[in-house]
């Protein structure tokens, strides 16, 4: 954690994510309006009463934004956690046990990887109908674990050859204990990268499905905000605040998660961390120029 907090990208990313989470938690304290109620004129521009304007049916955009953050974050972190748990467990079991277990898990992993993810999600969501955010999170978790399982398996194959794993095996430690206490801590960086990437993927995919009309229109999320703004032809009538607000919110959250992902990747792979090396080279160049 000390190394993570010393990284500027990680610090900025954590601040952005923490800010969005706090705003979502404190939503009732930040607005007096009900996000589902009509509180103003249709497509009213931003004003002191409605700082981000209103929708076509007069709903406060700011209220929908901060309440919708709850749904989008819940889907993103819930689906990301499910994807990471399934992928990590299957990857470690497959890589450590090998044999028939590895063949069976690898077969299903390859099968899921071959099927295009987004078309599969569209078909499942269309088959279910108006899928709720919970259903979307479960669909994402059930169809998006294969990449994480493949990467975790590859790292497990490397870690299982280490001396401390061989020593634990010679001491008679059970396999489940070796996988949890010996292998898992040594693949935690891969798990962290997988989790952050899965959260980004889940939030963007949930917004995409709802924007296409495959989600529950009664749910309040950033995806349904985009869907309702598109149905109301917000850009065509000049109500830019109706559609750009959720777009900027998604982009802002994506930037925070991406910065955190880059930082974890740099920590896990020191060869990517070039900041200190560049500073040293610049100092050497300056000192050389001064001598000349």
PDB file of C-alpha atoms in Angstrom:
ATOM      1  CA  UNK A   1       0.000   0.000   0.000  1.00  0.00           C
ATOM      2  CA  UNK A   2       2.906   2.378   0.711  1.00  0.00           C
ATOM      3  CA  UNK A   3       4.282   1.745  -2.777  1.00  0.00           C
ATOM      4  CA  UNK A   4       0.822   2.272  -4.268  1.00  0.00           C
ATOM      5  CA  UNK A   5       0.241   5.555  -2.454  1.00  0.00           C
ATOM      6  CA  UNK A   6       3.666   6.866  -3.502  1.00  0.00           C
ATOM      7  CA  UNK A   7       2.668   6.408  -7.132  1.00  0.00           C
ATOM      8  CA  UNK A   8       1.139   9.615  -8.532  1.00  0.00           C
ATOM      9  CA  UNK A   9      -1.145   7.799 -10.957  1.00  0.00           C
ATOM     10  CA  UNK A  10      -2.485   5.600  -8.179  1.00  0.00           C
ATOM     11  CA  UNK A  11      -3.020   8.577  -5.882  1.00  0.00           C
ATOM     12  CA  UNK A  12      -4.947  10.575  -8.490  1.00  0.00           C
ATOM     13  CA  UNK A  13      -6.977   7.511  -9.474  1.00  0.00           C
ATOM     14  CA  UNK A  14      -7.867   6.728  -5.851  1.00  0.00           C
ATOM     15  CA  UNK A  15      -8.903  10.348  -5.238  1.00  0.00           C
ATOM     16  CA  UNK A  16     -11.212  10.290  -8.284  1.00  0.00           C
ATOM     17  CA  UNK A  17     -12.776   6.957  -7.313  1.00  0.00           C
ATOM     18  CA  UNK A  18     -13.166   7.977  -3.659  1.00  0.00           C
ATOM     19  CA  UNK A  19     -14.809  11.250  -4.707  1.00  0.00           C
ATOM     20  CA  UNK A  20     -17.382   9.462  -6.891  1.00  0.00           C
ATOM     21  CA  UNK A  21     -18.094   6.867  -4.192  1.00  0.00           C
ATOM     22  CA  UNK A  22     -18.571   9.548  -1.516  1.00  0.00           C
ATOM     23  CA  UNK A  23     -20.896  11.542  -3.778  1.00  0.00           C
ATOM     24  CA  UNK A  24     -22.962   8.423  -4.426  1.00  0.00           C
ATOM     25  CA  UNK A  25     -23.181   7.603  -0.705  1.00  0.00           C
ATOM     26  CA  UNK A  26     -24.093  11.178   0.244  1.00  0.00           C
ATOM     27  CA  UNK A  27     -26.660  11.583  -2.564  1.00  0.00           C
ATOM     28  CA  UNK A  28     -29.627  12.330  -0.227  1.00  0.00           C
ATOM     29  CA  UNK A  29     -27.590  15.102   1.417  1.00  0.00           C
ATOM     30  CA  UNK A  30     -26.530  16.720  -1.861  1.00  0.00           C
ATOM     31  CA  UNK A  31     -29.938  17.191  -3.477  1.00  0.00           C
ATOM     32  CA  UNK A  32     -33.486  17.772  -2.340  1.00  0.00           C
ATOM     33  CA  UNK A  33     -35.034  16.296  -5.467  1.00  0.00           C
ATOM     34  CA  UNK A  34     -36.349  12.805  -6.062  1.00  0.00           C
ATOM     35  CA  UNK A  35     -34.498  11.452  -9.137  1.00  0.00           C
ATOM     36  CA  UNK A  36     -37.659   9.799 -10.453  1.00  0.00           C
ATOM     37  CA  UNK A  37     -40.048  12.719  -9.831  1.00  0.00           C
ATOM     38  CA  UNK A  38     -40.901  15.628 -12.095  1.00  0.00           C
ATOM     39  CA  UNK A  39     -39.417  18.732 -10.489  1.00  0.00           C
ATOM     40  CA  UNK A  40     -39.209  21.298 -13.308  1.00  0.00           C
ATOM     41  CA  UNK A  41     -40.083  22.196 -16.861  1.00  0.00           C
ATOM     42  CA  UNK A  42     -39.079  19.829 -19.698  1.00  0.00           C
ATOM     43  CA  UNK A  43     -35.468  20.317 -20.816  1.00  0.00           C
ATOM     44  CA  UNK A  44     -34.918  23.277 -18.541  1.00  0.00           C
ATOM     45  CA  UNK A  45     -31.328  24.592 -18.964  1.00  0.00           C
ATOM     46  CA  UNK A  46     -28.908  24.574 -16.000  1.00  0.00           C
ATOM     47  CA  UNK A  47     -29.880  27.167 -13.394  1.00  0.00           C
ATOM     48  CA  UNK A  48     -29.636  27.804  -9.677  1.00  0.00           C
ATOM     49  CA  UNK A  49     -32.653  25.581  -9.052  1.00  0.00           C
ATOM     50  CA  UNK A  50     -31.390  22.773 -11.306  1.00  0.00           C
ATOM     51  CA  UNK A  51     -27.617  23.060 -11.626  1.00  0.00           C
ATOM     52  CA  UNK A  52     -27.458  20.462 -14.430  1.00  0.00           C
ATOM     53  CA  UNK A  53     -30.856  21.177 -15.957  1.00  0.00           C
ATOM     54  CA  UNK A  54     -33.778  18.793 -16.351  1.00  0.00           C
ATOM     55  CA  UNK A  55     -34.741  15.926 -18.634  1.00  0.00           C
ATOM     56  CA  UNK A  56     -37.513  15.840 -21.210  1.00  0.00           C
ATOM     57  CA  UNK A  57     -40.089  14.996 -18.518  1.00  0.00           C
ATOM     58  CA  UNK A  58     -38.710  17.519 -16.027  1.00  0.00           C
ATOM     59  CA  UNK A  59     -36.543  15.278 -13.826  1.00  0.00           C
ATOM     60  CA  UNK A  60     -33.511  16.867 -12.180  1.00  0.00           C
ATOM     61  CA  UNK A  61     -30.373  15.706 -14.030  1.00  0.00           C
ATOM     62  CA  UNK A  62     -28.062  16.256 -11.058  1.00  0.00           C
ATOM     63  CA  UNK A  63     -30.244  14.107  -8.807  1.00  0.00           C
ATOM     64  CA  UNK A  64     -30.326  11.344 -11.407  1.00  0.00           C
ATOM     65  CA  UNK A  65     -26.561  11.627 -11.846  1.00  0.00           C
ATOM     66  CA  UNK A  66     -25.616  11.105  -8.206  1.00  0.00           C
ATOM     67  CA  UNK A  67     -28.294   8.487  -7.517  1.00  0.00           C
ATOM     68  CA  UNK A  68     -27.417   6.738 -10.778  1.00  0.00           C
ATOM     69  CA  UNK A  69     -23.807   6.531  -9.608  1.00  0.00           C
ATOM     70  CA  UNK A  70     -24.978   4.099  -6.932  1.00  0.00           C
ATOM     71  CA  UNK A  71     -26.361   1.680  -9.508  1.00  0.00           C
ATOM     72  CA  UNK A  72     -23.447   1.974 -11.922  1.00  0.00           C
ATOM     73  CA  UNK A  73     -20.864   1.519  -9.156  1.00  0.00           C
ATOM     74  CA  UNK A  74     -22.770  -1.406  -7.657  1.00  0.00           C
ATOM     75  CA  UNK A  75     -22.939  -3.172 -11.025  1.00  0.00           C
ATOM     76  CA  UNK A  76     -19.294  -2.396 -11.811  1.00  0.00           C
ATOM     77  CA  UNK A  77     -17.801  -3.493  -8.500  1.00  0.00           C
ATOM     78  CA  UNK A  78     -20.233  -6.399  -8.056  1.00  0.00           C
ATOM     79  CA  UNK A  79     -19.621  -7.821 -11.518  1.00  0.00           C
ATOM     80  CA  UNK A  80     -15.881  -7.073 -11.242  1.00  0.00           C
ATOM     81  CA  UNK A  81     -15.675  -8.947  -7.951  1.00  0.00           C
ATOM     82  CA  UNK A  82     -17.580 -11.926  -9.377  1.00  0.00           C
ATOM     83  CA  UNK A  83     -15.419 -12.013 -12.516  1.00  0.00           C
ATOM     84  CA  UNK A  84     -12.240 -11.820 -10.431  1.00  0.00           C
ATOM     85  CA  UNK A  85     -13.307 -14.493  -7.942  1.00  0.00           C
ATOM     86  CA  UNK A  86     -14.272 -16.991 -10.640  1.00  0.00           C
ATOM     87  CA  UNK A  87     -11.259 -16.280 -12.846  1.00  0.00           C
ATOM     88  CA  UNK A  88      -8.767 -16.359  -9.965  1.00  0.00           C
ATOM     89  CA  UNK A  89     -10.126 -19.574  -8.446  1.00  0.00           C
ATOM     90  CA  UNK A  90     -10.253 -21.430 -11.760  1.00  0.00           C
ATOM     91  CA  UNK A  91      -6.857 -20.097 -12.852  1.00  0.00           C
ATOM     92  CA  UNK A  92      -5.072 -21.151  -9.656  1.00  0.00           C
ATOM     93  CA  UNK A  93      -6.751 -24.577  -9.550  1.00  0.00           C
ATOM     94  CA  UNK A  94      -6.025 -25.212 -13.225  1.00  0.00           C
ATOM     95  CA  UNK A  95      -2.400 -24.076 -13.046  1.00  0.00           C
ATOM     96  CA  UNK A  96      -1.501 -25.850  -9.818  1.00  0.00           C
ATOM     97  CA  UNK A  97      -3.286 -29.179 -10.124  1.00  0.00           C
ATOM     98  CA  UNK A  98      -2.692 -29.746 -13.853  1.00  0.00           C
ATOM     99  CA  UNK A  99      -3.662 -33.043 -15.484  1.00  0.00           C
ATOM    100  CA  UNK A 100      -7.323 -33.704 -16.199  1.00  0.00           C
ATOM    101  CA  UNK A 101      -8.411 -30.774 -14.042  1.00  0.00           C
ATOM    102  CA  UNK A 102      -6.314 -28.405 -16.125  1.00  0.00           C
ATOM    103  CA  UNK A 103      -7.643 -29.895 -19.364  1.00  0.00           C
ATOM    104  CA  UNK A 104     -11.298 -29.548 -18.326  1.00  0.00           C
ATOM    105  CA  UNK A 105     -10.941 -25.972 -17.029  1.00  0.00           C
ATOM    106  CA  UNK A 106      -8.848 -24.963 -20.056  1.00  0.00           C
ATOM    107  CA  UNK A 107     -11.491 -26.420 -22.389  1.00  0.00           C
ATOM    108  CA  UNK A 108     -14.267 -24.289 -20.876  1.00  0.00           C
ATOM    109  CA  UNK A 109     -11.942 -21.265 -20.700  1.00  0.00           C
ATOM    110  CA  UNK A 110     -11.096 -21.550 -24.387  1.00  0.00           C
ATOM    111  CA  UNK A 111     -14.759 -22.047 -25.240  1.00  0.00           C
ATOM    112  CA  UNK A 112     -15.737 -18.840 -23.434  1.00  0.00           C
ATOM    113  CA  UNK A 113     -12.814 -16.943 -25.004  1.00  0.00           C
ATOM    114  CA  UNK A 114     -13.782 -18.018 -28.535  1.00  0.00           C
ATOM    115  CA  UNK A 115     -17.358 -16.730 -28.228  1.00  0.00           C
ATOM    116  CA  UNK A 116     -17.477 -12.933 -28.872  1.00  0.00           C
ATOM    117  CA  UNK A 117     -18.322 -11.339 -25.554  1.00  0.00           C
ATOM    118  CA  UNK A 118     -20.425  -8.340 -26.535  1.00  0.00           C
ATOM    119  CA  UNK A 119     -22.680 -10.185 -29.045  1.00  0.00           C
ATOM    120  CA  UNK A 120     -23.216 -12.898 -26.415  1.00  0.00           C
ATOM    121  CA  UNK A 121     -24.210 -10.275 -23.853  1.00  0.00           C
ATOM    122  CA  UNK A 122     -26.590  -8.656 -26.340  1.00  0.00           C
ATOM    123  CA  UNK A 123     -28.260 -11.988 -27.096  1.00  0.00           C
ATOM    124  CA  UNK A 124     -28.627 -12.902 -23.424  1.00  0.00           C
ATOM    125  CA  UNK A 125     -29.949  -9.477 -22.456  1.00  0.00           C
ATOM    126  CA  UNK A 126     -32.404  -9.493 -25.373  1.00  0.00           C
ATOM    127  CA  UNK A 127     -33.564 -13.000 -24.436  1.00  0.00           C
ATOM    128  CA  UNK A 128     -34.161 -11.989 -20.819  1.00  0.00           C
ATOM    129  CA  UNK A 129     -35.930  -8.786 -21.823  1.00  0.00           C
ATOM    130  CA  UNK A 130     -35.635  -5.687 -19.656  1.00  0.00           C
ATOM    131  CA  UNK A 131     -32.754  -6.914 -17.507  1.00  0.00           C
ATOM    132  CA  UNK A 132     -32.324  -5.320 -14.106  1.00  0.00           C
ATOM    133  CA  UNK A 133     -28.883  -4.075 -12.998  1.00  0.00           C
ATOM    134  CA  UNK A 134     -28.507  -7.192 -10.813  1.00  0.00           C
ATOM    135  CA  UNK A 135     -29.222  -9.482 -13.768  1.00  0.00           C
ATOM    136  CA  UNK A 136     -26.747  -7.548 -15.942  1.00  0.00           C
ATOM    137  CA  UNK A 137     -24.072  -7.931 -13.231  1.00  0.00           C
ATOM    138  CA  UNK A 138     -24.711 -11.695 -13.053  1.00  0.00           C
ATOM    139  CA  UNK A 139     -24.558 -12.018 -16.854  1.00  0.00           C
ATOM    140  CA  UNK A 140     -21.264 -10.131 -16.939  1.00  0.00           C
ATOM    141  CA  UNK A 141     -19.838 -12.252 -14.149  1.00  0.00           C
ATOM    142  CA  UNK A 142     -20.867 -15.503 -15.840  1.00  0.00           C
ATOM    143  CA  UNK A 143     -19.475 -14.640 -19.278  1.00  0.00           C
ATOM    144  CA  UNK A 144     -16.342 -12.533 -18.668  1.00  0.00           C
ATOM    145  CA  UNK A 145     -14.096 -14.569 -16.354  1.00  0.00           C
ATOM    146  CA  UNK A 146     -12.085 -16.432 -19.003  1.00  0.00           C
ATOM    147  CA  UNK A 147      -9.354 -13.834 -19.615  1.00  0.00           C
ATOM    148  CA  UNK A 148      -8.582 -13.544 -15.905  1.00  0.00           C
ATOM    149  CA  UNK A 149      -8.516 -17.321 -15.540  1.00  0.00           C
ATOM    150  CA  UNK A 150      -6.049 -17.667 -18.417  1.00  0.00           C
ATOM    151  CA  UNK A 151      -3.664 -14.998 -17.063  1.00  0.00           C
ATOM    152  CA  UNK A 152      -3.858 -16.322 -13.492  1.00  0.00           C
ATOM    153  CA  UNK A 153      -3.180 -19.868 -14.715  1.00  0.00           C
ATOM    154  CA  UNK A 154      -0.054 -18.724 -16.548  1.00  0.00           C
ATOM    155  CA  UNK A 155       1.259 -16.956 -13.447  1.00  0.00           C
ATOM    156  CA  UNK A 156       0.413 -19.958 -11.261  1.00  0.00           C
ATOM    157  CA  UNK A 157       2.441 -22.260 -13.532  1.00  0.00           C
ATOM    158  CA  UNK A 158       5.452 -20.043 -12.824  1.00  0.00           C
ATOM    159  CA  UNK A 159       4.895 -19.701  -9.067  1.00  0.00           C
ATOM    160  CA  UNK A 160       4.328 -23.446  -8.479  1.00  0.00           C
ATOM    161  CA  UNK A 161       7.958 -24.101  -9.479  1.00  0.00           C
ATOM    162  CA  UNK A 162       9.313 -21.869  -6.692  1.00  0.00           C
ATOM    163  CA  UNK A 163      11.221 -23.386  -3.781  1.00  0.00           C
ATOM    164  CA  UNK A 164       8.732 -22.323  -1.101  1.00  0.00           C
ATOM    165  CA  UNK A 165       5.923 -24.187  -2.899  1.00  0.00           C
ATOM    166  CA  UNK A 166       8.073 -27.315  -3.253  1.00  0.00           C
ATOM    167  CA  UNK A 167       8.983 -27.063   0.450  1.00  0.00           C
ATOM    168  CA  UNK A 168       5.308 -26.838   1.425  1.00  0.00           C
ATOM    169  CA  UNK A 169       4.559 -29.915  -0.667  1.00  0.00           C
ATOM    170  CA  UNK A 170       7.404 -31.869   0.947  1.00  0.00           C
ATOM    171  CA  UNK A 171       6.092 -30.924   4.390  1.00  0.00           C
ATOM    172  CA  UNK A 172       2.751 -32.492   3.491  1.00  0.00           C
ATOM    173  CA  UNK A 173       0.663 -29.331   3.295  1.00  0.00           C
ATOM    174  CA  UNK A 174      -2.782 -29.952   1.705  1.00  0.00           C
ATOM    175  CA  UNK A 175      -3.292 -28.606  -1.800  1.00  0.00           C
ATOM    176  CA  UNK A 176      -6.012 -26.152  -0.809  1.00  0.00           C
ATOM    177  CA  UNK A 177      -3.701 -24.581   1.777  1.00  0.00           C
ATOM    178  CA  UNK A 178      -0.838 -24.290  -0.716  1.00  0.00           C
ATOM    179  CA  UNK A 179      -3.104 -22.630  -3.279  1.00  0.00           C
ATOM    180  CA  UNK A 180      -4.519 -20.142  -0.758  1.00  0.00           C
ATOM    181  CA  UNK A 181      -1.510 -19.305   1.419  1.00  0.00           C
ATOM    182  CA  UNK A 182       1.446 -19.941  -0.878  1.00  0.00           C
ATOM    183  CA  UNK A 183       0.325 -19.273  -4.465  1.00  0.00           C
ATOM    184  CA  UNK A 184      -2.460 -16.705  -4.102  1.00  0.00           C
ATOM    185  CA  UNK A 185      -0.344 -14.029  -2.299  1.00  0.00           C
ATOM    186  CA  UNK A 186       2.227 -14.271  -5.104  1.00  0.00           C
ATOM    187  CA  UNK A 187      -0.339 -13.633  -7.870  1.00  0.00           C
ATOM    188  CA  UNK A 188      -2.117 -10.803  -6.033  1.00  0.00           C
ATOM    189  CA  UNK A 189      -0.809  -8.167  -8.463  1.00  0.00           C
ATOM    190  CA  UNK A 190      -2.378 -10.054 -11.391  1.00  0.00           C
ATOM    191  CA  UNK A 191      -5.601 -10.362  -9.411  1.00  0.00           C
ATOM    192  CA  UNK A 192      -5.608  -6.610  -8.719  1.00  0.00           C
ATOM    193  CA  UNK A 193      -5.112  -5.745 -12.380  1.00  0.00           C
ATOM    194  CA  UNK A 194      -7.835  -8.220 -13.340  1.00  0.00           C
ATOM    195  CA  UNK A 195     -10.264  -6.721 -10.813  1.00  0.00           C
ATOM    196  CA  UNK A 196      -9.716  -3.115 -11.883  1.00  0.00           C
ATOM    197  CA  UNK A 197     -10.010  -4.004 -15.569  1.00  0.00           C
ATOM    198  CA  UNK A 198     -13.157  -6.032 -14.874  1.00  0.00           C
ATOM    199  CA  UNK A 199     -14.781  -3.113 -13.038  1.00  0.00           C
ATOM    200  CA  UNK A 200     -14.101  -0.768 -15.961  1.00  0.00           C
ATOM    201  CA  UNK A 201     -15.434  -3.349 -18.418  1.00  0.00           C
ATOM    202  CA  UNK A 202     -18.567  -3.995 -16.332  1.00  0.00           C
ATOM    203  CA  UNK A 203     -19.473  -0.314 -15.935  1.00  0.00           C
ATOM    204  CA  UNK A 204     -19.003   0.463 -19.626  1.00  0.00           C
ATOM    205  CA  UNK A 205     -20.816  -2.685 -20.755  1.00  0.00           C
ATOM    206  CA  UNK A 206     -23.738  -2.067 -18.397  1.00  0.00           C
ATOM    207  CA  UNK A 207     -24.079   1.473 -19.761  1.00  0.00           C
ATOM    208  CA  UNK A 208     -23.894   0.102 -23.330  1.00  0.00           C
ATOM    209  CA  UNK A 209     -26.625  -2.483 -22.753  1.00  0.00           C
ATOM    210  CA  UNK A 210     -28.918   0.058 -21.126  1.00  0.00           C
ATOM    211  CA  UNK A 211     -28.194   2.641 -23.823  1.00  0.00           C
ATOM    212  CA  UNK A 212     -29.338   0.061 -26.405  1.00  0.00           C
ATOM    213  CA  UNK A 213     -32.596  -0.382 -24.484  1.00  0.00           C
ATOM    214  CA  UNK A 214     -31.831  -3.845 -23.087  1.00  0.00           C
ATOM    215  CA  UNK A 215     -31.889  -2.752 -19.439  1.00  0.00           C
ATOM    216  CA  UNK A 216     -34.719  -1.826 -17.113  1.00  0.00           C
ATOM    217  CA  UNK A 217     -35.770   1.741 -18.057  1.00  0.00           C
ATOM    218  CA  UNK A 218     -37.175   2.250 -14.556  1.00  0.00           C
ATOM    219  CA  UNK A 219     -33.734   1.807 -12.997  1.00  0.00           C
ATOM    220  CA  UNK A 220     -31.741   4.956 -12.333  1.00  0.00           C
ATOM    221  CA  UNK A 221     -28.209   4.608 -13.678  1.00  0.00           C
ATOM    222  CA  UNK A 222     -25.872   6.401 -16.052  1.00  0.00           C
ATOM    223  CA  UNK A 223     -26.818   3.946 -18.794  1.00  0.00           C
ATOM    224  CA  UNK A 224     -30.544   4.658 -18.500  1.00  0.00           C
ATOM    225  CA  UNK A 225     -29.756   8.386 -18.480  1.00  0.00           C
ATOM    226  CA  UNK A 226     -28.076   7.947 -21.863  1.00  0.00           C
ATOM    227  CA  UNK A 227     -30.978   5.838 -23.118  1.00  0.00           C
ATOM    228  CA  UNK A 228     -33.617   8.369 -22.073  1.00  0.00           C
ATOM    229  CA  UNK A 229     -31.602  11.291 -23.482  1.00  0.00           C
ATOM    230  CA  UNK A 230     -31.204   9.476 -26.801  1.00  0.00           C
ATOM    231  CA  UNK A 231     -34.953   8.711 -26.938  1.00  0.00           C
ATOM    232  CA  UNK A 232     -35.689  12.368 -26.236  1.00  0.00           C
ATOM    233  CA  UNK A 233     -33.329  13.509 -29.044  1.00  0.00           C
ATOM    234  CA  UNK A 234     -31.519  15.677 -26.493  1.00  0.00           C
ATOM    235  CA  UNK A 235     -28.753  16.820 -28.823  1.00  0.00           C
ATOM    236  CA  UNK A 236     -31.189  17.571 -31.644  1.00  0.00           C
ATOM    237  CA  UNK A 237     -33.273  19.902 -29.467  1.00  0.00           C
ATOM    238  CA  UNK A 238     -30.198  21.524 -27.896  1.00  0.00           C
ATOM    239  CA  UNK A 239     -30.464  19.885 -24.459  1.00  0.00           C
ATOM    240  CA  UNK A 240     -26.772  19.004 -24.368  1.00  0.00           C
ATOM    241  CA  UNK A 241     -26.716  18.741 -20.561  1.00  0.00           C
ATOM    242  CA  UNK A 242     -29.080  15.770 -20.669  1.00  0.00           C
ATOM    243  CA  UNK A 243     -26.708  13.502 -22.606  1.00  0.00           C
ATOM    244  CA  UNK A 244     -23.264  14.960 -21.868  1.00  0.00           C
ATOM    245  CA  UNK A 245     -23.631  14.705 -18.081  1.00  0.00           C
ATOM    246  CA  UNK A 246     -23.602  10.865 -17.918  1.00  0.00           C
ATOM    247  CA  UNK A 247     -20.952  10.784 -20.669  1.00  0.00           C
ATOM    248  CA  UNK A 248     -18.578  12.930 -18.624  1.00  0.00           C
ATOM    249  CA  UNK A 249     -19.376  10.913 -15.485  1.00  0.00           C
ATOM    250  CA  UNK A 250     -18.475   7.644 -17.221  1.00  0.00           C
ATOM    251  CA  UNK A 251     -15.313   9.194 -18.666  1.00  0.00           C
ATOM    252  CA  UNK A 252     -14.301  10.624 -15.270  1.00  0.00           C
ATOM    253  CA  UNK A 253     -14.738   7.263 -13.553  1.00  0.00           C
ATOM    254  CA  UNK A 254     -12.950   5.502 -16.413  1.00  0.00           C
ATOM    255  CA  UNK A 255      -9.968   7.856 -16.043  1.00  0.00           C
ATOM    256  CA  UNK A 256      -9.740   7.151 -12.318  1.00  0.00           C
ATOM    257  CA  UNK A 257      -9.909   3.381 -12.764  1.00  0.00           C
ATOM    258  CA  UNK A 258      -7.439   3.461 -15.669  1.00  0.00           C
ATOM    259  CA  UNK A 259      -4.888   5.493 -13.697  1.00  0.00           C
ATOM    260  CA  UNK A 260      -5.157   3.024 -10.834  1.00  0.00           C
ATOM    261  CA  UNK A 261      -4.790   0.145 -13.284  1.00  0.00           C
ATOM    262  CA  UNK A 262      -1.655   1.689 -14.826  1.00  0.00           C
ATOM    263  CA  UNK A 263      -0.167   2.213 -11.357  1.00  0.00           C
ATOM    264  CA  UNK A 264      -0.782  -1.389 -10.268  1.00  0.00           C
ATOM    265  CA  UNK A 265       0.704  -2.575 -13.558  1.00  0.00           C
ATOM    266  CA  UNK A 266       3.826  -0.478 -12.964  1.00  0.00           C
ATOM    267  CA  UNK A 267       4.208  -1.823  -9.432  1.00  0.00           C
ATOM    268  CA  UNK A 268       3.724  -5.414 -10.594  1.00  0.00           C
ATOM    269  CA  UNK A 269       6.176  -4.913 -13.478  1.00  0.00           C
ATOM    270  CA  UNK A 270       9.013  -2.561 -12.387  1.00  0.00           C
ATOM    271  CA  UNK A 271      10.299  -2.362 -15.975  1.00  0.00           C
ATOM    272  CA  UNK A 272       7.274  -0.190 -16.801  1.00  0.00           C
ATOM    273  CA  UNK A 273       8.079   2.293 -14.030  1.00  0.00           C
ATOM    274  CA  UNK A 274      10.269   4.770 -15.908  1.00  0.00           C
ATOM    275  CA  UNK A 275       9.594   7.914 -13.886  1.00  0.00           C
ATOM    276  CA  UNK A 276      12.621   7.733 -11.560  1.00  0.00           C
ATOM    277  CA  UNK A 277      14.927   6.600 -14.379  1.00  0.00           C
ATOM    278  CA  UNK A 278      13.903   9.556 -16.532  1.00  0.00           C
ATOM    279  CA  UNK A 279      14.610  11.941 -13.653  1.00  0.00           C
ATOM    280  CA  UNK A 280      18.053  10.444 -13.166  1.00  0.00           C
ATOM    281  CA  UNK A 281      18.862  10.705 -16.871  1.00  0.00           C
ATOM    282  CA  UNK A 282      17.712  14.334 -16.959  1.00  0.00           C
ATOM    283  CA  UNK A 283      19.932  15.154 -13.958  1.00  0.00           C
ATOM    284  CA  UNK A 284      22.911  13.455 -15.601  1.00  0.00           C
ATOM    285  CA  UNK A 285      22.334  15.350 -18.849  1.00  0.00           C
ATOM    286  CA  UNK A 286      22.070  18.665 -17.007  1.00  0.00           C
ATOM    287  CA  UNK A 287      25.212  17.997 -14.997  1.00  0.00           C
ATOM    288  CA  UNK A 288      27.049  17.054 -18.200  1.00  0.00           C
ATOM    289  CA  UNK A 289      25.918  20.240 -19.914  1.00  0.00           C
ATOM    290  CA  UNK A 290      27.044  22.265 -16.896  1.00  0.00           C
ATOM    291  CA  UNK A 291      30.533  20.788 -17.049  1.00  0.00           C
ATOM    292  CA  UNK A 292      30.758  21.502 -20.768  1.00  0.00           C
TER     293      UNK A 292
END
